[in-house]
Coordinates of C-alpha atoms and ligand atoms in Angstrom, one line a residue:
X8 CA -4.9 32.3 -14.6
X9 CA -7.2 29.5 -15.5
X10 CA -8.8 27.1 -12.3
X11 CA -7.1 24.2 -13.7
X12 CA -3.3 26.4 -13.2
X13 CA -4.7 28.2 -9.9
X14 CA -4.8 24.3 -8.6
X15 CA -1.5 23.2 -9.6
X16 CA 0.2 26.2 -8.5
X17 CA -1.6 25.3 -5.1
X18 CA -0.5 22.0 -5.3
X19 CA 2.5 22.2 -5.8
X20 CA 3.1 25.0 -3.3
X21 CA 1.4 22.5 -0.9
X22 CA 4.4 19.9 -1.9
X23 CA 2.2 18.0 -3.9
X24 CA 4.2 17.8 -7.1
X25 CA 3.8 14.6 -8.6
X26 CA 0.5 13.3 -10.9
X27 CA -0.4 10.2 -11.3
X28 CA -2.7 10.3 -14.8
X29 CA -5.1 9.1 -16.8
X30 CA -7.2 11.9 -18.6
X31 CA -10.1 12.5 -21.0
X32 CA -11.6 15.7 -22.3
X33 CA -12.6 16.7 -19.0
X34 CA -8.9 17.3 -17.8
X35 CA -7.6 18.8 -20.8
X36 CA -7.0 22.2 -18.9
X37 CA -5.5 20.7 -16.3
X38 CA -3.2 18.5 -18.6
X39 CA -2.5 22.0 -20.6
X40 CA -1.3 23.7 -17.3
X41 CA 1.1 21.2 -16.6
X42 CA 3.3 23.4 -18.8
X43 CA 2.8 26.6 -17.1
X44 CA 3.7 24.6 -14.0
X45 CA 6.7 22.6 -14.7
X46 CA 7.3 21.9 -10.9
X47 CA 4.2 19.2 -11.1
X48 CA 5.7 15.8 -12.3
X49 CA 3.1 14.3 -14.8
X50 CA 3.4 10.4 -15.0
X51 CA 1.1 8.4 -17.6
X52 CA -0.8 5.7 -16.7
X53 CA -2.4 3.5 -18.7
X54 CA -5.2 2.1 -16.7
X55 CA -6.9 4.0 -13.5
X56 CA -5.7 1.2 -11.4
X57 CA -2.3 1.9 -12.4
X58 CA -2.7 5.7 -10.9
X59 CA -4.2 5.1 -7.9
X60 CA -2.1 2.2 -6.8
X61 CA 1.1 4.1 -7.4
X62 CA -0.5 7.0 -5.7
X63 CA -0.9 5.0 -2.8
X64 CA 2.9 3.2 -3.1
X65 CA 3.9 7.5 -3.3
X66 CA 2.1 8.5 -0.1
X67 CA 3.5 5.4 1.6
X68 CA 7.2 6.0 0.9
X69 CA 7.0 10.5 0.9
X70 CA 4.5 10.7 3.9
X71 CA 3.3 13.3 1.5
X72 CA 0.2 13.1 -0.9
X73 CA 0.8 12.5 -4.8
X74 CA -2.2 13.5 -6.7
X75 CA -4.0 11.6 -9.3
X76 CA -6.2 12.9 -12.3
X77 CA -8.6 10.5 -13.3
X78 CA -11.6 10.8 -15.8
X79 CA -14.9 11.0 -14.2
X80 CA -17.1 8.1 -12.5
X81 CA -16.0 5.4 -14.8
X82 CA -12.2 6.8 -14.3
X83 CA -13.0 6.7 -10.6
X84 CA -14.3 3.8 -10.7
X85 CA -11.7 1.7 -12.4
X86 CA -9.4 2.9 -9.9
X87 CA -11.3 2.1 -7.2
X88 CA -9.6 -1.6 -5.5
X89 CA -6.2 0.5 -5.4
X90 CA -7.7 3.5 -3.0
X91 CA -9.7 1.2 -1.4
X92 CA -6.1 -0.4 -0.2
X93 CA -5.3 3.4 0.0
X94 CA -7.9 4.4 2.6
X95 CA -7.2 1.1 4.7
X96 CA -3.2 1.9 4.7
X97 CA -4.3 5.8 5.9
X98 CA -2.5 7.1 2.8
X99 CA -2.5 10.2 1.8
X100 CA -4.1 10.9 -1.7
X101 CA -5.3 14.0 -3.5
X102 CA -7.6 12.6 -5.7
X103 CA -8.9 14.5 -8.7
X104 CA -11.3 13.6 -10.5
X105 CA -12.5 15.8 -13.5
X106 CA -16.4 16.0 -14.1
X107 CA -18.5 17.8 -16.8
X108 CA -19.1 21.4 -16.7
X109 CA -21.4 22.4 -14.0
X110 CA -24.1 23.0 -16.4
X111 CA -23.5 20.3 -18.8
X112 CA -24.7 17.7 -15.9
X113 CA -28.6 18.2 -16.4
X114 CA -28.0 16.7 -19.9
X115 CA -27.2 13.5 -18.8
X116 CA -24.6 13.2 -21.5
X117 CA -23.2 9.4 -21.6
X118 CA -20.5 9.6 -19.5
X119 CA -22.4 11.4 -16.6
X120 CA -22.3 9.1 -13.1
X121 CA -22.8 9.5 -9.8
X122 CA -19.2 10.4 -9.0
X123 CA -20.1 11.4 -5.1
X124 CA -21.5 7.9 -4.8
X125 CA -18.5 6.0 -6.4
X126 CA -15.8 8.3 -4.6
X127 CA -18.1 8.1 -1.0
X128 CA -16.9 4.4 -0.9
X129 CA -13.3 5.3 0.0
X130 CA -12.9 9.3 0.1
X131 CA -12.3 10.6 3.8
X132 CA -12.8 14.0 2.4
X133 CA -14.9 15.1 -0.6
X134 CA -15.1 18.2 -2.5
X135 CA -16.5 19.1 -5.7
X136 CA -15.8 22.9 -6.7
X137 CA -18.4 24.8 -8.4
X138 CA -16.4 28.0 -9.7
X139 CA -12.8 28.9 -10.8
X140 CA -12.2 30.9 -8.2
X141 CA -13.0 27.8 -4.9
X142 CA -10.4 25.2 -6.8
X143 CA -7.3 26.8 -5.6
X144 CA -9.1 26.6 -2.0
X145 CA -10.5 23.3 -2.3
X146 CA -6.9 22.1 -3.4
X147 CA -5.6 23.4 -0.4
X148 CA -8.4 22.0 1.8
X149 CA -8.0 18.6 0.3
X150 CA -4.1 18.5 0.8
X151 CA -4.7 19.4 4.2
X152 CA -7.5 16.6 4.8
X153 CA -5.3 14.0 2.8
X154 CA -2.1 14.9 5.1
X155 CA -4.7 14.1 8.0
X156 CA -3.3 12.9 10.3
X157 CA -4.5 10.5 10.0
X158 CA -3.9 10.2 6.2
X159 CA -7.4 9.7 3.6
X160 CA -8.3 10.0 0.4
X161 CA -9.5 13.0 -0.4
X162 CA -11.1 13.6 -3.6
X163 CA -11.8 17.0 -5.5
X164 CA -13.7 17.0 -7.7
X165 CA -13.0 19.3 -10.4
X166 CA -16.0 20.7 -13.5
X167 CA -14.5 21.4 -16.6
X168 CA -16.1 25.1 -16.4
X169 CA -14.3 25.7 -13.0
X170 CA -10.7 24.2 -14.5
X171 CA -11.0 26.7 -18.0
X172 CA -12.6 29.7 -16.4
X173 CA -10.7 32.7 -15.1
X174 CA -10.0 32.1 -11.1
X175 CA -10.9 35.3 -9.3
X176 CA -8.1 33.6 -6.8
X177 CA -5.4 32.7 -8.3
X178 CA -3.5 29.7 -6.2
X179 CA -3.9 29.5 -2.3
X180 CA -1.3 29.1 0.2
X181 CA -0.9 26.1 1.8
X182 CA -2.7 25.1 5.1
X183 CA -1.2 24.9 8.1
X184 CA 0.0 21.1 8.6
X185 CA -2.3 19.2 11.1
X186 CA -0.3 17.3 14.2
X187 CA -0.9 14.4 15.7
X188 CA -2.7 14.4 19.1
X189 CA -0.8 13.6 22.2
X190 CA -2.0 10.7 23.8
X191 CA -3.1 11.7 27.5
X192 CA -1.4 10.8 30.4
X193 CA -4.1 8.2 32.0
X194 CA -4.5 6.5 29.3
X195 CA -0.7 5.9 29.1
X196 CA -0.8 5.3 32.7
X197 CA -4.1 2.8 32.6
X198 CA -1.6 0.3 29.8
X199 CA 0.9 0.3 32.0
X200 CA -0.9 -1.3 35.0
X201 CA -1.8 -3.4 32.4
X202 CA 1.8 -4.3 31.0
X203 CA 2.4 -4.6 35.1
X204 CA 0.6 -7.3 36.0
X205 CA 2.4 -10.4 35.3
X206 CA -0.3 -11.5 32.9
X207 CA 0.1 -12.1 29.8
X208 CA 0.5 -9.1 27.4
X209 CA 0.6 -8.2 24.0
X210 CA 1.4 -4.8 22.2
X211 CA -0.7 -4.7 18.6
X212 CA 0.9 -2.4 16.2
X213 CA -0.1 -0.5 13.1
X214 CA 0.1 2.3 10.9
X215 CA 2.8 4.3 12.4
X216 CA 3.5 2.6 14.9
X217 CA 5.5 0.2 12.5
X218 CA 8.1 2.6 11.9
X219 CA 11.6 2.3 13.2
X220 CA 11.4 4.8 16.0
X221 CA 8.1 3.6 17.2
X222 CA 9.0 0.5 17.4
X223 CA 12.6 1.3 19.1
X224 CA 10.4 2.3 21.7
X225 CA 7.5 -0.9 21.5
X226 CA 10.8 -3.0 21.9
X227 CA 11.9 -1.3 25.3
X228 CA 8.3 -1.6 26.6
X229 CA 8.7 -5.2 25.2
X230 CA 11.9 -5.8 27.1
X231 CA 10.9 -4.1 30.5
X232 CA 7.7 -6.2 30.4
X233 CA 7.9 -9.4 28.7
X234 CA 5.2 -8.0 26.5
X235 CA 4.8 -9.7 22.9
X236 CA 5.6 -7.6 19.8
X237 CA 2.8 -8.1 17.2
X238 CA 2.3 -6.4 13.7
X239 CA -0.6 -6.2 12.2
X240 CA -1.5 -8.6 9.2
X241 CA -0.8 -6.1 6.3
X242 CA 0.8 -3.0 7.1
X243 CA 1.0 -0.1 5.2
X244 CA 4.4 0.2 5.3
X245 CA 6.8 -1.8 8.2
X246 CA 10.5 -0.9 8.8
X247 CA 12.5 -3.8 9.1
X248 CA 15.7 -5.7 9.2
X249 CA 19.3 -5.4 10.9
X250 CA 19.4 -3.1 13.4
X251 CA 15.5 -2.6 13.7
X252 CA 13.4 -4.4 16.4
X253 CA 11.7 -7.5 14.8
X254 CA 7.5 -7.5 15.1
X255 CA 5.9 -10.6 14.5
X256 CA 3.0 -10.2 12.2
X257 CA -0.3 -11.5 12.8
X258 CA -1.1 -14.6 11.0
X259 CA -3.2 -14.2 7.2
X260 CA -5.1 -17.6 8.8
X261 CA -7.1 -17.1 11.6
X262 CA -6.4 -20.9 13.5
X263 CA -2.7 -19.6 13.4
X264 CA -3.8 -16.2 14.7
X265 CA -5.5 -17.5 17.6
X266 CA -2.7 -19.8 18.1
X267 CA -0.3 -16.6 18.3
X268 CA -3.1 -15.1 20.7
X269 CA -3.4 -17.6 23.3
X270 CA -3.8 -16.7 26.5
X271 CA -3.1 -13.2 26.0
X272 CA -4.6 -11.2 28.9
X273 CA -4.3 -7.7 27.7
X274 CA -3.8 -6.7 24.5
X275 CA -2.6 -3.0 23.6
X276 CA -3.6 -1.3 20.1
X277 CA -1.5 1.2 19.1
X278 CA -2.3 2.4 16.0
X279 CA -4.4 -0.8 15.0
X280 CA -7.4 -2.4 14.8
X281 CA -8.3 -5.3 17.2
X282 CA -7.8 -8.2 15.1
X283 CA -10.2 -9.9 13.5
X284 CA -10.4 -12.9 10.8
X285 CA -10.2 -11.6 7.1
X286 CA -13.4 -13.9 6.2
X287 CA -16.0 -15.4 7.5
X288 CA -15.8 -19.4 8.0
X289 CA -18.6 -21.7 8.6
X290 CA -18.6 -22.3 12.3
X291 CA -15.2 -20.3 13.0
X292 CA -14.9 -17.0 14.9
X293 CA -14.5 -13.9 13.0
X294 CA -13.4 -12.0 16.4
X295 CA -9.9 -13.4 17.2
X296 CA -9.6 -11.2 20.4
X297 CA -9.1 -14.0 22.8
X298 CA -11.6 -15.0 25.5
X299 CA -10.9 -13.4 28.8
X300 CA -8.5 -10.8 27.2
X301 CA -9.2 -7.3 27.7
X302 CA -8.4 -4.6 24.8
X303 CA -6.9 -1.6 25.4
X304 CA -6.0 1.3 23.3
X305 CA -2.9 3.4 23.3
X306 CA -3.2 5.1 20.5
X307 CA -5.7 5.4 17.6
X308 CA -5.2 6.4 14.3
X309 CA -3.8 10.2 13.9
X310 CA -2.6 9.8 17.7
X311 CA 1.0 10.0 18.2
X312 CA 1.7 6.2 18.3
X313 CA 5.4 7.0 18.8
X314 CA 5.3 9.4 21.2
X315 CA 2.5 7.2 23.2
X316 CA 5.1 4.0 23.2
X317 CA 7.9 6.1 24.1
X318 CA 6.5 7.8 27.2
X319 CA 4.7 4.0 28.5
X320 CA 8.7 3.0 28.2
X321 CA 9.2 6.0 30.6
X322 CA 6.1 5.3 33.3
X323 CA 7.5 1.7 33.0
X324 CA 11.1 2.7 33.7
X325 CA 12.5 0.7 30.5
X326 CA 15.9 1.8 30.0
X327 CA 16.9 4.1 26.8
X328 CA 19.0 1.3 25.8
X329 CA 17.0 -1.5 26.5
X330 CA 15.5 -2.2 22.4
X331 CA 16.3 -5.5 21.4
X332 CA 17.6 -5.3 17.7
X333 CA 17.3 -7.8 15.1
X334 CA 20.7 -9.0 14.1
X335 CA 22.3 -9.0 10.9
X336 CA 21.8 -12.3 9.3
X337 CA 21.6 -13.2 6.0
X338 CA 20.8 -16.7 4.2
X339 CA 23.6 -18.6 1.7
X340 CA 23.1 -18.1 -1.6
X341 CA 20.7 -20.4 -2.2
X342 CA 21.5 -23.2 -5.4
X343 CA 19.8 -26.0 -7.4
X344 CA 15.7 -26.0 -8.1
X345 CA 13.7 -22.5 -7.5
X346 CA 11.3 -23.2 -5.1
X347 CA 9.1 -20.7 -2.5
X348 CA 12.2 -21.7 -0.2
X349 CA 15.1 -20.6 -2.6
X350 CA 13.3 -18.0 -3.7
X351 CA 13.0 -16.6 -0.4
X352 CA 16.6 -17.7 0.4
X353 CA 17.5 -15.5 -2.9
X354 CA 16.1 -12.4 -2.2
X355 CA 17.4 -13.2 1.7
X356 CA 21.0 -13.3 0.4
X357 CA 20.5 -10.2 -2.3
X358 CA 18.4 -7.4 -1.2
X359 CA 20.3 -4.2 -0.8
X360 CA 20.2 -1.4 2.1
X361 CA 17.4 1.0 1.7
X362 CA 15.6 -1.2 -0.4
X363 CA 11.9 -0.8 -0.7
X364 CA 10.1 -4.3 -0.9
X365 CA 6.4 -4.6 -2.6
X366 CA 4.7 -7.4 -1.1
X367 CA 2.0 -9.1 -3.4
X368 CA 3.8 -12.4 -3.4
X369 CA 0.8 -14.1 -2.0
X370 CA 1.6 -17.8 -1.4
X371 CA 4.6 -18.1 -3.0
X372 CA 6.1 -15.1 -1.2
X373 CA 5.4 -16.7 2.4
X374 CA 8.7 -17.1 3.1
X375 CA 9.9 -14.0 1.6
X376 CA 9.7 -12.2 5.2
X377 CA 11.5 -15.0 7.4
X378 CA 14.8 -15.1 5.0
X379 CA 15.1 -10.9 5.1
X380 CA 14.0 -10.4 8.7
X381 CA 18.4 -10.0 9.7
X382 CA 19.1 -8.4 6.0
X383 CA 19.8 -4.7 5.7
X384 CA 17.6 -2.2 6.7
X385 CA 14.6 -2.1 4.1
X386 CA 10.5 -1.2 4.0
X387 CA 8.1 -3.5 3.4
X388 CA 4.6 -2.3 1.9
X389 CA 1.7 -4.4 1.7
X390 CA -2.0 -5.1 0.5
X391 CA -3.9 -3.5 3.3
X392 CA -7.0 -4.1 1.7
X393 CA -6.8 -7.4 0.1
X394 CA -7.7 -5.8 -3.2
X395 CA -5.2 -7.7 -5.5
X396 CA -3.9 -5.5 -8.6
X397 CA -1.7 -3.7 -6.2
X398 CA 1.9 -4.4 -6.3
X399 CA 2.7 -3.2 -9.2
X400 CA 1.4 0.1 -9.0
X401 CA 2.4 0.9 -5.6
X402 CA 6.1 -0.5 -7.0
X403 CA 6.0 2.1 -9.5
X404 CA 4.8 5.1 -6.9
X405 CA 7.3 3.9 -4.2
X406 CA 10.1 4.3 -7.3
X407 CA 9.0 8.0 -8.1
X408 CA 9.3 9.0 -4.2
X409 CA 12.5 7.1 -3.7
X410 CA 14.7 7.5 -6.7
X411 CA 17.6 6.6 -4.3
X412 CA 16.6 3.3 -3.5
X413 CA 16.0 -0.1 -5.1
X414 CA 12.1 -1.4 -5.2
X415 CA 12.0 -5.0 -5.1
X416 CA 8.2 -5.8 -6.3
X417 CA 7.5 -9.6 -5.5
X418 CA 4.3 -10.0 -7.5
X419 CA 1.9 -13.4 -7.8
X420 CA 1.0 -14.1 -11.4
X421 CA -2.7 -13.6 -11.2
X422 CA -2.2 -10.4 -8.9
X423 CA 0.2 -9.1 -11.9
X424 CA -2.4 -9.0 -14.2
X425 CA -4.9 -7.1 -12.9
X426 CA -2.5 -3.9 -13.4
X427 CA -0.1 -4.7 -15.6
X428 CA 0.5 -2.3 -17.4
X429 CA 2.5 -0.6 -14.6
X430 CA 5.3 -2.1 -16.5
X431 CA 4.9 0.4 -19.1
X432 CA 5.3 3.5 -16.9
X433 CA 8.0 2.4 -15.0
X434 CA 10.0 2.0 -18.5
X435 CA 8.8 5.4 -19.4
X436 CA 9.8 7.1 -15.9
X437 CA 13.1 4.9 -15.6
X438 CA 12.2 3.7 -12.3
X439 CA 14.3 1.4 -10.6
X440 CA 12.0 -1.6 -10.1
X441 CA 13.3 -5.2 -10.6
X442 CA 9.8 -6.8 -10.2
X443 CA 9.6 -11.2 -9.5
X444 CA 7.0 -12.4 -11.1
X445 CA 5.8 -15.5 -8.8
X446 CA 4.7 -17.9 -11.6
X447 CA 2.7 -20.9 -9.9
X448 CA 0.0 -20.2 -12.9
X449 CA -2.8 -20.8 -10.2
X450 CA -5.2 -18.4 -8.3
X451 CA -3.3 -20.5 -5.5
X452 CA -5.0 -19.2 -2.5
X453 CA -8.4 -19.6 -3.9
X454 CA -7.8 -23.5 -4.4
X455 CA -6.9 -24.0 -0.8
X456 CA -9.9 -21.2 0.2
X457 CA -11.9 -23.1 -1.9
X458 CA -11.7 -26.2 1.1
X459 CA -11.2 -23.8 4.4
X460 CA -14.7 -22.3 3.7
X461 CA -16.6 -26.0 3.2
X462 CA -17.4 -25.5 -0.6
X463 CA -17.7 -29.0 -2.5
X464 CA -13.5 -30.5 -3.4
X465 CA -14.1 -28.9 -6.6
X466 CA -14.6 -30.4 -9.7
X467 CA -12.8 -29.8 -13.2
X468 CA -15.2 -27.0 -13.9
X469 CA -14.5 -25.2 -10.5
X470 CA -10.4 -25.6 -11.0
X471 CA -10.7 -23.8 -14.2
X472 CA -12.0 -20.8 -12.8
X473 CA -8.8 -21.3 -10.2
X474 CA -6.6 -22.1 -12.6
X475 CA -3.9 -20.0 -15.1
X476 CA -2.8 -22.5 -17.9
X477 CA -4.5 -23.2 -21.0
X478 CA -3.2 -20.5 -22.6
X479 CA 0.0 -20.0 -19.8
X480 CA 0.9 -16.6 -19.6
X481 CA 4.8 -15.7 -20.9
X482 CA 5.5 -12.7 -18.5
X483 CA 8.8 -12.2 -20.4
X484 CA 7.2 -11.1 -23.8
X485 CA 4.5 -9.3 -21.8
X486 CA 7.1 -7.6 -20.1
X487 CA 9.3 -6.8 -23.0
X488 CA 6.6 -5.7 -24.9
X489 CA 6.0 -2.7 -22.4
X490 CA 9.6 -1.9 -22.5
X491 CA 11.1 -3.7 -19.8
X492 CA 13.6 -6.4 -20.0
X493 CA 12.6 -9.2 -18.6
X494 CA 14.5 -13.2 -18.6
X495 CA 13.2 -16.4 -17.0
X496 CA 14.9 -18.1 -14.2
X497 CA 15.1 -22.0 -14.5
X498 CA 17.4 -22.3 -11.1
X499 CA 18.0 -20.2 -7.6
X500 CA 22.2 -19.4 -9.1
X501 CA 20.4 -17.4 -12.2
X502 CA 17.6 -16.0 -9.7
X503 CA 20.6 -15.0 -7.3
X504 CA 22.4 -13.4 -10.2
X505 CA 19.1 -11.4 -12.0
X506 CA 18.3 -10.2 -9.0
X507 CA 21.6 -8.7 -8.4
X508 CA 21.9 -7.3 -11.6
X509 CA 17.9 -5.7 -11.3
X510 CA 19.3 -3.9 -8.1
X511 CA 22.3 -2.8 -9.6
X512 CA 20.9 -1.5 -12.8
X513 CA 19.1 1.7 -13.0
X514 CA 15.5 1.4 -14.8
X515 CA 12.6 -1.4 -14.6
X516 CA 13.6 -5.4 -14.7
X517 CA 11.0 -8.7 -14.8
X518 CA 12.0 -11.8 -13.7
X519 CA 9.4 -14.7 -14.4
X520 CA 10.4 -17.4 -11.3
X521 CA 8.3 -20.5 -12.5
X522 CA 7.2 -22.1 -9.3
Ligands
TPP16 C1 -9.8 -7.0 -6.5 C2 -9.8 -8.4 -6.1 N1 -10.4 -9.3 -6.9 C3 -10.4 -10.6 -6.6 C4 -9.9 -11.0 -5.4 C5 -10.0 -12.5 -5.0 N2 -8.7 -13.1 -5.0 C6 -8.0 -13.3 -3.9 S1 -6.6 -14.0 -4.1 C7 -6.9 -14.2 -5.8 C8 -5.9 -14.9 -6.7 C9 -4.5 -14.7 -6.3 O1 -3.7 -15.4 -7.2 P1 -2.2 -15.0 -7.3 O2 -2.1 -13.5 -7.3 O3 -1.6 -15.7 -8.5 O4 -1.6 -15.5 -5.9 P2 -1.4 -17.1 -5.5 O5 -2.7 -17.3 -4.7 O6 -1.3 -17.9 -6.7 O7 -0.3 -17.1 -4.6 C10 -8.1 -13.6 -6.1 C11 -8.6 -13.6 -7.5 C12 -9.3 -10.0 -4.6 N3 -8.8 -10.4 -3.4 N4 -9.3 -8.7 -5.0
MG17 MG1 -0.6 -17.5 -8.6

């Protein structure tokens, strides 16, 4: 047995048994041994950014790492925004990347880089393995490291000598699965004398602490204390809808953060960072912690978030019962003009139980979360690290964990083009995506950014770098021509009806919404 098998035996032993891909010579062992192990899912991908956004949509939805296989530094590189959203949501990734043989490097042969530098940026956990007979070890180490928690990136690096040689091994049993900690006792006991003092209180949540069963048990604390609920800005993946307790999230703009911050005492982080503006402004704070508030911190990352909240309900004497639920409410089908309202209104009305919803609707999509807040029970995934190019990728991963379930991807024109060519591996694979493409044929936010930080009005030069016309972009017969059907919505009936029909149907759907 060759390195390149010893790892995917290990990986796939490890549970790891779907690849994200894009190769070049380097991997070719590793792509031969996907034969020998049939258990590994290969998917294709047809740009880097592709793989590692839909290895981060996987980890999301499994809680388990996919791996991807990507072609040294400049393979690395190009899928660098995507795990740079990857490391911010905690996902798990195992990310191989295949290198020269170890004693090809000291000729400097074009496409040798600096692939520890490039993979620093983002990887929690870095390996490179210098011999057959370490990869099956390293694989298993790097699962380990990716599963955290809390989740990383963790990136092996694999030479071509160490994938074709003969591994001294053979594949390596899986680690033993890390646990989160347990929160001590005074430090549950510290927030709530906080939560007890009459003032003003807010819980912060993140990461896991977004989940249904963490926040069953942020809502009792809620309840018994008059505590706010907040979410963090982008979360890696929020459970939402009827029958789960509703978490405000904290404002994208920072005047309407503060404003949802006011006079907050003490605020709790559980699982989260304290907040702080996205960008810096001319003469505006970039800490949005109020004045006068203390922070305190329940649980950090690869704490037990859940198990933190749920014994502060028990110091605080919250009854079992006492989560308040969000109802079930759905909007009317919306009719007439599509606008960002029927829009939302549509996808209010339509979207299914179970569904998974991909959020890079950007301005359009603003009211996307208001109208679905009472429909069923659904996830809602996020660009944790404002590196736009993700939805569709991490649409196309969420559909290869979650066969079961619809993916809703609600996808902004100029995010969508960054990686489109998602659209082609979701035909491939089947996967049940029904993406909206939100066509306002404008890097929207950047026109209104363009006044919030001070910069001149903008002048017809400026607006063309902001701008999507001149040619416009038909998303239908880009769509098509990658295999997907796609049609064009002129009116919210049709977008009510195409998006009833994308749920229903198995396999990939586009719907252009000109807005
Ligand atoms: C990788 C990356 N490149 C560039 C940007 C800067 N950027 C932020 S928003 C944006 C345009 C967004 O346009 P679109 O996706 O159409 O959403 P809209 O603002 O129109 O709602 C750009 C280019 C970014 N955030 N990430
Ligand atoms: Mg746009």
């Amino acid at each position: 047995m060759n390195g390149a098998r010893s790892l995917l035996s290990t990986l796939v032993d490890a549970g790891v048994d779907v690849c994200f891909a894009n190769p070049g010579t380097s991997e070719m062992h590793f792509v031969a041994a996907l034969d020998d192990v049939p258990a590994m899912r290969g998917v294709l991908c047809l740009f880097e950014g592709v793989v590692t956004g839909a290895a981060d949509g996987y980890g999301r939805v499994a809680d388990r790492p996919a791996a991807t296989l990507l072609h040294l530094g400049p393979g690395l590189g190009n899928g660098l925004a995507n795990l740079h959203n990857a490391r911010r949501a905690r996902t798990p990734v195992v990310n191989i990347v295949g290198d020269h043989a170890t004693y090809h490097g000291r000729y400097d042969a074009p496409l040798q880089s600096d692939i520890a530098s490039i993979a620093g940026a983002v990887s929690g956990w870095y390996r490179s393995s210098a011999r057959a007979g370490d990869v099956a070890g390293d694989a298993a180490d790097a699962v380990a490291a990716a599963l955290g928690p809390p989740g990383c990136v963790a990136t092996l690096v694999l030479p071509a000598d160490s994938s074709w040689s003969e591994s001294s091994t053979g594949p390596c049993p899986p680690r033993p699965r890390g646990r989160p900690s347990v929160v001590p006792a005074d430090t549950v006991e510290e927030v709530a004398k906080a939560l007890r003092s009459g003032e003003r209180s807010a819980l912060f949540l993140g990461g896991t602490a977004v989940r249904a069963d963490a926040l069953l048990a942020a809502s009792r604390v809620a309840a018994a204390t008059g505590a706010a609920l907040l979410g963090e800005t982008f979360p890696a993946n929020l459970e939402r809808g009827a029958g789960v307790p509703a978490v405000e999230r904290l404002a994208y703009l920072a005047e309407m953060a503060q404003a949802q911050l006011e006079g907050v005492r003490h605020l709790v982080l559980v699982d989260a960072k304290a907040p702080v503006s996205f960008f810096a402004y001319p003469g505006k704070a970039s800490d949005l912690v109020p004045a006068g508030c203390t922070v305190h911190t329940l649980a950090r990352p690869g704490e037990d978030a859940g198990g933190a909240l749920e014994a502060l309900a028990e110091v605080l004497g919250a009854p079992p019962d006492g989560s308040v639920l969000a109802a079930a409410v759905r909007p009317d089908r919306p009719t007439g003009a599509v606008s960002t309202e029927s829009l939302a209104a549509a996808v209010g009305a339509t979207l299914p139980e179970g569904a998974i919803v991909v959020d890079e609707g950007n301005t359009s999509g603003l009211f996307v979360s208001g109208a679905t807040a009472g429909a069923p029970r659904h996830d809602w995934l996020t660009l944790t690290g404002g590196a736009i190019g993700i939805g569709l990728p991490m649409a196309t991963g969420a559909a290869v964990a979650a066969p079961e379930r619809p993916v809703l991807c609600l996808e902004a024109d100029g995010s969508a083009m960054y990686t489109l060519q998602a659209l082609w591996s979701q035909a491939r694979e089947g996967l049940n995506v029904t993406t909206v493409v939100l066509s306002n044929r404008s890097y929207a936010i950047l026109n209104m950014e363009l006044h919030r930080v001070g910069a001149d009005a903008g002048g017809p030069q400026a607006r063309r770098l902001l701008d999507l016309t001149d040619p416009d972009l038909d998303f239908c017969d880009l769509a098509r021509g990658m295999g997907v059907p796609a049609r064009r919505v002129e009116n919210a009936e049709d977008l009510v009806t195409a998006l009833e029909a994308g749920f229903a149907e198995p396999g990939p759907t586009l719907v252009e919404v000109p807005l």
